[in-house]
PDB file of C-alpha atoms and ligand atoms in Angstrom:
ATOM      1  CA  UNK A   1     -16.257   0.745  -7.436  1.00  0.00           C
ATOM      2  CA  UNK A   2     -14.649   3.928  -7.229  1.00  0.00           C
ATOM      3  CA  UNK A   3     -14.737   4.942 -10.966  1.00  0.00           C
ATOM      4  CA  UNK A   4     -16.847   7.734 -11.097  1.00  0.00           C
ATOM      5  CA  UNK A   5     -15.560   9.661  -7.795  1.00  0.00           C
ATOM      6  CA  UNK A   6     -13.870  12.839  -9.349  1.00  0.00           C
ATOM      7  CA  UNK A   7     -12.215  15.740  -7.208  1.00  0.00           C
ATOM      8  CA  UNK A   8     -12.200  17.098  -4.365  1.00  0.00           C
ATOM      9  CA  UNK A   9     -11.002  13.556  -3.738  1.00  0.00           C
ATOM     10  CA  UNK A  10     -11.165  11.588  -0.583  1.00  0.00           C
ATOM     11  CA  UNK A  11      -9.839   8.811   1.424  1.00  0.00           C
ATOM     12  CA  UNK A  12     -12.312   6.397   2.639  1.00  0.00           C
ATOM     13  CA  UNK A  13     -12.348   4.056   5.383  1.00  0.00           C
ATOM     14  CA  UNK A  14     -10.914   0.563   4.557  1.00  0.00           C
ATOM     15  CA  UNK A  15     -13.798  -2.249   3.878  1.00  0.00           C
ATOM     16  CA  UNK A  16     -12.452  -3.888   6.933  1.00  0.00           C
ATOM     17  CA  UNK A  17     -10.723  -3.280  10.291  1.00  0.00           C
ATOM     18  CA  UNK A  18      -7.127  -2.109  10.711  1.00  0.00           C
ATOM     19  CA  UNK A  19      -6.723  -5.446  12.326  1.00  0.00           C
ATOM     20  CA  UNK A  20      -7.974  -7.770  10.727  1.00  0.00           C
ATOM     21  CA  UNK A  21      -5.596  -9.079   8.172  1.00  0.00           C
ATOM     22  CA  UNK A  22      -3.469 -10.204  10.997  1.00  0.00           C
ATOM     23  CA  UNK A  23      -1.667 -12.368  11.507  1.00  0.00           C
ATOM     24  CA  UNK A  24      -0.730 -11.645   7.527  1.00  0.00           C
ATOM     25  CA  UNK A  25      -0.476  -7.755   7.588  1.00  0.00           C
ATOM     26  CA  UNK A  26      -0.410  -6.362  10.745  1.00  0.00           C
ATOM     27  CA  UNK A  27      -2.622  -3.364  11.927  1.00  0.00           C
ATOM     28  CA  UNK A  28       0.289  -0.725  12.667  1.00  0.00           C
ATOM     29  CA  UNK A  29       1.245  -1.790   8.342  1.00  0.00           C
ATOM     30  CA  UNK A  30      -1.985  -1.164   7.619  1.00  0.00           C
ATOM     31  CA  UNK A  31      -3.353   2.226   9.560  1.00  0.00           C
ATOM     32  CA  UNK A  32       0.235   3.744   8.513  1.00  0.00           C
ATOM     33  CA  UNK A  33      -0.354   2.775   5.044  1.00  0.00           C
ATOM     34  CA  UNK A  34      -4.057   3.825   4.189  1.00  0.00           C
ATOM     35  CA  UNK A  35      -3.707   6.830   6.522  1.00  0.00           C
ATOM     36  CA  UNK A  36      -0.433   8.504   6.027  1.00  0.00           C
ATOM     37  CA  UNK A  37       0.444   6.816   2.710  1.00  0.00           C
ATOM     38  CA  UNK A  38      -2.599   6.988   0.810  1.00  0.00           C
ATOM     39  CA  UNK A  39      -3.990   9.923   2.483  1.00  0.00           C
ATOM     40  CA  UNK A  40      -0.683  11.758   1.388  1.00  0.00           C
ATOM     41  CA  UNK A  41      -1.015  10.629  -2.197  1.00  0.00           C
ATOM     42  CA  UNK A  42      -4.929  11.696  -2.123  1.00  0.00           C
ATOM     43  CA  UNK A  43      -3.923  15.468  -0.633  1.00  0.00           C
ATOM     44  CA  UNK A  44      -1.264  15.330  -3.453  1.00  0.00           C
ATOM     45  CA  UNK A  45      -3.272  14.645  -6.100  1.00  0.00           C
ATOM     46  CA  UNK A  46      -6.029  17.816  -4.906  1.00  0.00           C
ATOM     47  CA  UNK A  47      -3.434  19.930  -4.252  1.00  0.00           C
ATOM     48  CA  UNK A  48      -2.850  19.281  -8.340  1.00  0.00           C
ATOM     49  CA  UNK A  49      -5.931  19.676  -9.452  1.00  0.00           C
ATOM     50  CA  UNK A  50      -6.976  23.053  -7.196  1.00  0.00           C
ATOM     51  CA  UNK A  51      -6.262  25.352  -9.939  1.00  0.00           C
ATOM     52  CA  UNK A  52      -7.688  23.152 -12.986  1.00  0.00           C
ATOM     53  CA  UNK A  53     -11.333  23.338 -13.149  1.00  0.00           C
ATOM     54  CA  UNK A  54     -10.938  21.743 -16.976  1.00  0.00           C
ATOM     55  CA  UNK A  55      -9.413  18.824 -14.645  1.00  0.00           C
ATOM     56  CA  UNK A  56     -12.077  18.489 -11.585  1.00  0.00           C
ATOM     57  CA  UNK A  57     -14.588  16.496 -14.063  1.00  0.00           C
ATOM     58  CA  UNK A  58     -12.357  14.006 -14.402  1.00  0.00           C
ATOM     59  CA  UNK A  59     -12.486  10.416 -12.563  1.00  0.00           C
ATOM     60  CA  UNK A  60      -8.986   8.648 -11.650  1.00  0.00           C
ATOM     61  CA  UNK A  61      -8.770   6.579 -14.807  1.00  0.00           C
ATOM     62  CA  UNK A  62      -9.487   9.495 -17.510  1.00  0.00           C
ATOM     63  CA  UNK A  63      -6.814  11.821 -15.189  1.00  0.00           C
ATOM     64  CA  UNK A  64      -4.245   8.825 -15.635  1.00  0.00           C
ATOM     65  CA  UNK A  65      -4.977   8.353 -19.235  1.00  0.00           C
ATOM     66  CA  UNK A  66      -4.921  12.578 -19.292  1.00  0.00           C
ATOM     67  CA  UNK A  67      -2.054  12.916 -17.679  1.00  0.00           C
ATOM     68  CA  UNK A  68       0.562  11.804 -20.627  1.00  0.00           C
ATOM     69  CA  UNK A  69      -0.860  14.407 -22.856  1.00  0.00           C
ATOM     70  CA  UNK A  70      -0.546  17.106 -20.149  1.00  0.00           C
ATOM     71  CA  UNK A  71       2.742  19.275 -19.888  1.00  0.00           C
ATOM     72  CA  UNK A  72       5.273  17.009 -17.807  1.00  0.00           C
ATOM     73  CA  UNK A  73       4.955  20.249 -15.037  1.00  0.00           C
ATOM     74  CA  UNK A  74       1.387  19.200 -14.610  1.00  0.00           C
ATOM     75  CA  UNK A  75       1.126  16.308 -15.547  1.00  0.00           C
ATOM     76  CA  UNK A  76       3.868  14.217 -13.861  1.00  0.00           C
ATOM     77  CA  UNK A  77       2.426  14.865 -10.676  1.00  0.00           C
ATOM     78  CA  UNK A  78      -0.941  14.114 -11.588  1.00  0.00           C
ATOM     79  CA  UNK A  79       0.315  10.554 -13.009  1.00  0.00           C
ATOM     80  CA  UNK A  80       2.010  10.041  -9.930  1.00  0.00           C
ATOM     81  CA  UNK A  81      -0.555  10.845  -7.066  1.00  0.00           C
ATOM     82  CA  UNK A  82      -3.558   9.378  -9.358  1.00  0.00           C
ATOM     83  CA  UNK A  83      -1.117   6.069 -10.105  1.00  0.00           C
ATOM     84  CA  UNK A  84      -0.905   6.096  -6.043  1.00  0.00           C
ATOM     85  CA  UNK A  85      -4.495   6.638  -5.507  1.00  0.00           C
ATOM     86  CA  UNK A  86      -5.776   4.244  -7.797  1.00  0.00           C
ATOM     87  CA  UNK A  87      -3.277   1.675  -7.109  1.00  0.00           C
ATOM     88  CA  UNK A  88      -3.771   1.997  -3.143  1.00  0.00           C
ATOM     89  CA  UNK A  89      -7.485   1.549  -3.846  1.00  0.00           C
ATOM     90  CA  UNK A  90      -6.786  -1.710  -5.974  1.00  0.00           C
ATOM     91  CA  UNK A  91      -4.323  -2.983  -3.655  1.00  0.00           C
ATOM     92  CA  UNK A  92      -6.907  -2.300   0.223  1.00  0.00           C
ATOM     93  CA  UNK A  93      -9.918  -3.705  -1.971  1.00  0.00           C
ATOM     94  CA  UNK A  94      -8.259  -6.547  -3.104  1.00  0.00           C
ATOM     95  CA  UNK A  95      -7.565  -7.998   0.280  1.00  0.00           C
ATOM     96  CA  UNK A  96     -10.176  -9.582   1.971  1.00  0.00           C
ATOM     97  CA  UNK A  97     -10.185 -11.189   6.172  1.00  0.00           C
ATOM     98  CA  UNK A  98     -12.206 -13.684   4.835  1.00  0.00           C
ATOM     99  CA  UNK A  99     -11.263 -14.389   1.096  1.00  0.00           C
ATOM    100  CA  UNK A 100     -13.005 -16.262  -1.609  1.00  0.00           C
ATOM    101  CA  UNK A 101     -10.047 -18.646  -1.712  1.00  0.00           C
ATOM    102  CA  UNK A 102      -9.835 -20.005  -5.698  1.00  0.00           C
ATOM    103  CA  UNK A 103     -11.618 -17.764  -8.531  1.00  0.00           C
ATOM    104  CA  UNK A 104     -15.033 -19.163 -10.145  1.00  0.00           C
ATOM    105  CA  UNK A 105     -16.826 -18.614 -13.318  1.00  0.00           C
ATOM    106  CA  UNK A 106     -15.106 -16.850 -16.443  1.00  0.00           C
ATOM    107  CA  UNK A 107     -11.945 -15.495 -14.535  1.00  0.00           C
ATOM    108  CA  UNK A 108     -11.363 -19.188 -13.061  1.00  0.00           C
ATOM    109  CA  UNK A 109     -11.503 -20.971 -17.271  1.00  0.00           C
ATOM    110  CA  UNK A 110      -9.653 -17.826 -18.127  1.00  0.00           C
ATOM    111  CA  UNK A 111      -7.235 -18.739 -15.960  1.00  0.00           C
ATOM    112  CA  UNK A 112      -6.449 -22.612 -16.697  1.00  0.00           C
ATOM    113  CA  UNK A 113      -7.004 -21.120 -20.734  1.00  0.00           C
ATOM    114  CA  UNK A 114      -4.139 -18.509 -19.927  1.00  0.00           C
ATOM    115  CA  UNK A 115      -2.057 -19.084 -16.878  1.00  0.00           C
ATOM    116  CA  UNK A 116      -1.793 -22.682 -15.870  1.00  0.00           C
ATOM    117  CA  UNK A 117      -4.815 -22.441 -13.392  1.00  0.00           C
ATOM    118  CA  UNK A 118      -4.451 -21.285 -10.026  1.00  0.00           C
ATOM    119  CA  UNK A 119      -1.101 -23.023  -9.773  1.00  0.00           C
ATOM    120  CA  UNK A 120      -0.221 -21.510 -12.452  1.00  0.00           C
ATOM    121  CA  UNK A 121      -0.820 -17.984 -11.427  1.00  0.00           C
ATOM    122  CA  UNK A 122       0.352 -18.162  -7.911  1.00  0.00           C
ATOM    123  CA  UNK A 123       4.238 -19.741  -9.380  1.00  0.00           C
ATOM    124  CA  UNK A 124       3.962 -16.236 -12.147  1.00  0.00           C
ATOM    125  CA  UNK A 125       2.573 -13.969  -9.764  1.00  0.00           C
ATOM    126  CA  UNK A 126       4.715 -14.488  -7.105  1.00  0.00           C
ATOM    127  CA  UNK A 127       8.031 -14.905  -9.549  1.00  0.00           C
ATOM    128  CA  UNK A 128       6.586 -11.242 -10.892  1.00  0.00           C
ATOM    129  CA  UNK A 129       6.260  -9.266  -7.269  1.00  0.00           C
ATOM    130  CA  UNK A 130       9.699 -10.773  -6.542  1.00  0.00           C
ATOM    131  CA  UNK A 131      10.856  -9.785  -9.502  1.00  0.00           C
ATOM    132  CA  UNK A 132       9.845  -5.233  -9.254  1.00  0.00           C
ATOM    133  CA  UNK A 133      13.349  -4.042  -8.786  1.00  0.00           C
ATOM    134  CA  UNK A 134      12.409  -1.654  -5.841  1.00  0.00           C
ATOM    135  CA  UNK A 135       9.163  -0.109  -5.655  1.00  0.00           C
ATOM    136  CA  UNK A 136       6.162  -1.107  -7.627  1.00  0.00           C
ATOM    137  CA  UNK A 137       3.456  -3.461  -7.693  1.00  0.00           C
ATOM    138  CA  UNK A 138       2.459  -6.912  -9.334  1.00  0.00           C
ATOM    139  CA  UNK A 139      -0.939  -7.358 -11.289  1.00  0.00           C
ATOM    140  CA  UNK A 140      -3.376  -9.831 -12.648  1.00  0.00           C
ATOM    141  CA  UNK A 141      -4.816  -7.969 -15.312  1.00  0.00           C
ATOM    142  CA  UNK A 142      -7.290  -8.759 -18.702  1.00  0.00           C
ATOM    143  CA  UNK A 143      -6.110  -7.235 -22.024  1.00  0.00           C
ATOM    144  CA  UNK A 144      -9.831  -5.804 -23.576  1.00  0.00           C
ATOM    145  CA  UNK A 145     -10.626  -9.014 -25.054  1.00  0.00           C
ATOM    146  CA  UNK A 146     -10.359 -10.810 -21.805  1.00  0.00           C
ATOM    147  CA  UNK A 147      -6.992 -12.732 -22.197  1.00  0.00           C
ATOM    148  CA  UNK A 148      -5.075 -12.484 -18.782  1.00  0.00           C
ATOM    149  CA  UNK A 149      -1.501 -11.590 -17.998  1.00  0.00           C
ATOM    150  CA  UNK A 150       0.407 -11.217 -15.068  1.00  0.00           C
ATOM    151  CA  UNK A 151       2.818  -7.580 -14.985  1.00  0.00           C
ATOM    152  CA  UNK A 152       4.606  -5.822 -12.621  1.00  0.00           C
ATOM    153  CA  UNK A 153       4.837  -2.292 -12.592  1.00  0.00           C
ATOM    154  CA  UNK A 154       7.088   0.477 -11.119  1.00  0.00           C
ATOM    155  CA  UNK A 155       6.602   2.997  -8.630  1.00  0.00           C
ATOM    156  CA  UNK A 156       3.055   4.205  -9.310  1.00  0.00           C
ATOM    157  CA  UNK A 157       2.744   3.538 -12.740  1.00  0.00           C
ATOM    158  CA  UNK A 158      -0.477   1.512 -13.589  1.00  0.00           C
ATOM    159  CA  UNK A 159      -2.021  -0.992 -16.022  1.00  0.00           C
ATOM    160  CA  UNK A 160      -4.317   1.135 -17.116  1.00  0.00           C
ATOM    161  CA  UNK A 161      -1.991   3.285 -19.578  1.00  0.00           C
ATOM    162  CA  UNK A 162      -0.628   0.133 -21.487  1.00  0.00           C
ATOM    163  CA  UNK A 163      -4.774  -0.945 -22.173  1.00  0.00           C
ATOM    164  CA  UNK A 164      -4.760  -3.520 -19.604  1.00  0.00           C
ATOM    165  CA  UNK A 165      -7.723  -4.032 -16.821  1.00  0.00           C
ATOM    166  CA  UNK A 166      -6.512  -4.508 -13.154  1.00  0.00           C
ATOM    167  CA  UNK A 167      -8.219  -7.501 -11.140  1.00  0.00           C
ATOM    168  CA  UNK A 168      -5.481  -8.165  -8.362  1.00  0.00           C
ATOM    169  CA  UNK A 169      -2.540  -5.479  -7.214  1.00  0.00           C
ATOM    170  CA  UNK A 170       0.296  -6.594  -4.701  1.00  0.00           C
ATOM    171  CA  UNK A 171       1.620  -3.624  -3.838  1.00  0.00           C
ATOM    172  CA  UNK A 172       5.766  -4.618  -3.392  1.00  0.00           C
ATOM    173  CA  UNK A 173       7.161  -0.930  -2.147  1.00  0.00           C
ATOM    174  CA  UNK A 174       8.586  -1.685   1.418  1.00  0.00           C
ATOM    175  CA  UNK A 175       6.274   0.639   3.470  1.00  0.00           C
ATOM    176  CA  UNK A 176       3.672  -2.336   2.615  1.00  0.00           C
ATOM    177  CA  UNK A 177       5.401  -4.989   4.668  1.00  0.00           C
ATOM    178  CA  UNK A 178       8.523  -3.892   6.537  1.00  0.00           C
ATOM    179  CA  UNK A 179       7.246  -3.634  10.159  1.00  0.00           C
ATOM    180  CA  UNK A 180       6.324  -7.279  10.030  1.00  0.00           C
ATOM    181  CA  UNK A 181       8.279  -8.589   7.311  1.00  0.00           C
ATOM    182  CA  UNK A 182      11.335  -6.563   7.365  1.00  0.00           C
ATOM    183  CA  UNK A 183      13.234  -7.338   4.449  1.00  0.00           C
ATOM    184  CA  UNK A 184      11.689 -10.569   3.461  1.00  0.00           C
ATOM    185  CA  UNK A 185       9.624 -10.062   0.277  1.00  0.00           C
ATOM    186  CA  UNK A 186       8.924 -13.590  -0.209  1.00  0.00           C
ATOM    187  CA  UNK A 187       7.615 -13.938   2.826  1.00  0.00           C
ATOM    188  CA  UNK A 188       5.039 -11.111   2.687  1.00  0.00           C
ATOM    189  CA  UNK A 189       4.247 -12.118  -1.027  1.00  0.00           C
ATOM    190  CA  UNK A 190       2.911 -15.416   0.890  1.00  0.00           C
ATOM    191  CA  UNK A 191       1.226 -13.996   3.633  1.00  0.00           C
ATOM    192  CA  UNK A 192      -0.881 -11.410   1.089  1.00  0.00           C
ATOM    193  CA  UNK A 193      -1.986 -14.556  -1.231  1.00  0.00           C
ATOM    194  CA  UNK A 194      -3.975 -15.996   1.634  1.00  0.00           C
ATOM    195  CA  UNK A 195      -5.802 -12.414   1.790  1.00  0.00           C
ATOM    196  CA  UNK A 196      -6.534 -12.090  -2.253  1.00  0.00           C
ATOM    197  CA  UNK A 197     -10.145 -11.064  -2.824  1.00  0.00           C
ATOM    198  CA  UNK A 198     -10.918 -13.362  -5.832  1.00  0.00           C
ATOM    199  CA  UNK A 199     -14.343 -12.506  -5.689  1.00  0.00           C
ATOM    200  CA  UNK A 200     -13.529  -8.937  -6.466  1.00  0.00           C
ATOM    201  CA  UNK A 201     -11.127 -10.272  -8.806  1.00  0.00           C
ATOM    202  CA  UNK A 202     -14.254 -12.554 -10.338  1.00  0.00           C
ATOM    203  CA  UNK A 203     -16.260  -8.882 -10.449  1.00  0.00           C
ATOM    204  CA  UNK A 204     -13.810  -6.750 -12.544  1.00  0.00           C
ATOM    205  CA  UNK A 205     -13.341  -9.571 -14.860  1.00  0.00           C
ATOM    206  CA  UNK A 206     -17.298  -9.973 -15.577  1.00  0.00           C
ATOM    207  CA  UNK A 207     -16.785  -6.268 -16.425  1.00  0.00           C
ATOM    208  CA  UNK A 208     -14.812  -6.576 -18.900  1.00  0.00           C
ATOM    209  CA  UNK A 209     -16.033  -9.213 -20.889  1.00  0.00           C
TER     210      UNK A 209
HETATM  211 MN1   MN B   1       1.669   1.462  -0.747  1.00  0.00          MN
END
């Protein structure tokens, strides 16, 4: 999907309208957070790579598996901005107005092998976003040999930098639900599992395998 973009970064249009994950997320949630949040985090990120032409090459997963070799001056901020940039895009792609409702395939007998089925993953996942102590994001993610686990993960630290493959992001920090939701977590948790894109979910896993 958006592997091989590398800077001058930008900040495409959702795959759908502002709108039209209501009555789950509604559209003032959503045009704030793809284009203030995520827009911020993308300027961010180019505004820390302007004066490292050694870094320009790079796509968003190699700059986040860079970025911990890099001195912390550099490279905190690059882990930071990338994490946000990568993790929006996981998070807006993996919401769909008109989701595949159950996985299929591999990802759906990887799931009763691993997880308990779907009932299984929806009593972890939703136990894990209610469990990121502040701001972070829960995961569905294959290890490289295709055995799934379910993480959460703090502020914008990703998956990718402890060898794990994202399929599903819930993004938990507050500016993701607190217009509608306020403080009710649960509640939003809910409302975003009736939006998960499984067939995206089905896609990354068939590229791992
Ligand atoms: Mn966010």
């Amino acid at each position: 999907m958006f592997f091989t973009e590398t800077y001058k970064f930008e900040n495409p249009s959702l795959p759908y309208g502002y709108s039209s994950l209501e009555p789950f997320i509604d559209e003032l949630t959503m045009q704030i957070h793809h284009d203030r949040h995520l827009q911020t985090y993308t300027d961010n990120l180019n505004a820390a790579l302007a004066a490292q032409p050694e870094l320009q090459t790079m796509g968003l997963e190699e700059l986040l598996l860079e970025a911990g070799k890099l001195p912390a001056s550099l490279g905190t901020p690059i882990a930071r901005n990338a994490g946000g940039v990568y993790n929006h895009r996981f998070f807006f792609e993996g919401m769909s107005p008109t989701p595949q409702k159950a996985p299929t395939g591999a990802l759906a007998a990887a799931l009763d092998r691993d997880l308990g089925g779907l009932d299984g993953f929806l009593r972890d996942f939703r136990a894990a976003a209610l469990g990121v102590f502040g701001s972070g994001y829960a995961w569905l993610v294959s290890d490289p040999k295709g055995a799934l686990r379910i993480i959460g993960t703090a502020n914008q630290d990703t998956p990718l930098t402890l060898g794990l493959r994202p399929l599903l992001c819930l993004d938990v920090w507050e500016h993701a639900y607190y217009l509608k939701h306020y403080n009710k977590r649960a509640d939003y948790i809910t409302d975003w599992l009736s939006l998960a894109n499984w067939h995206l979910a089905d896609t990354l896993y068939s590229a791992v395998k």
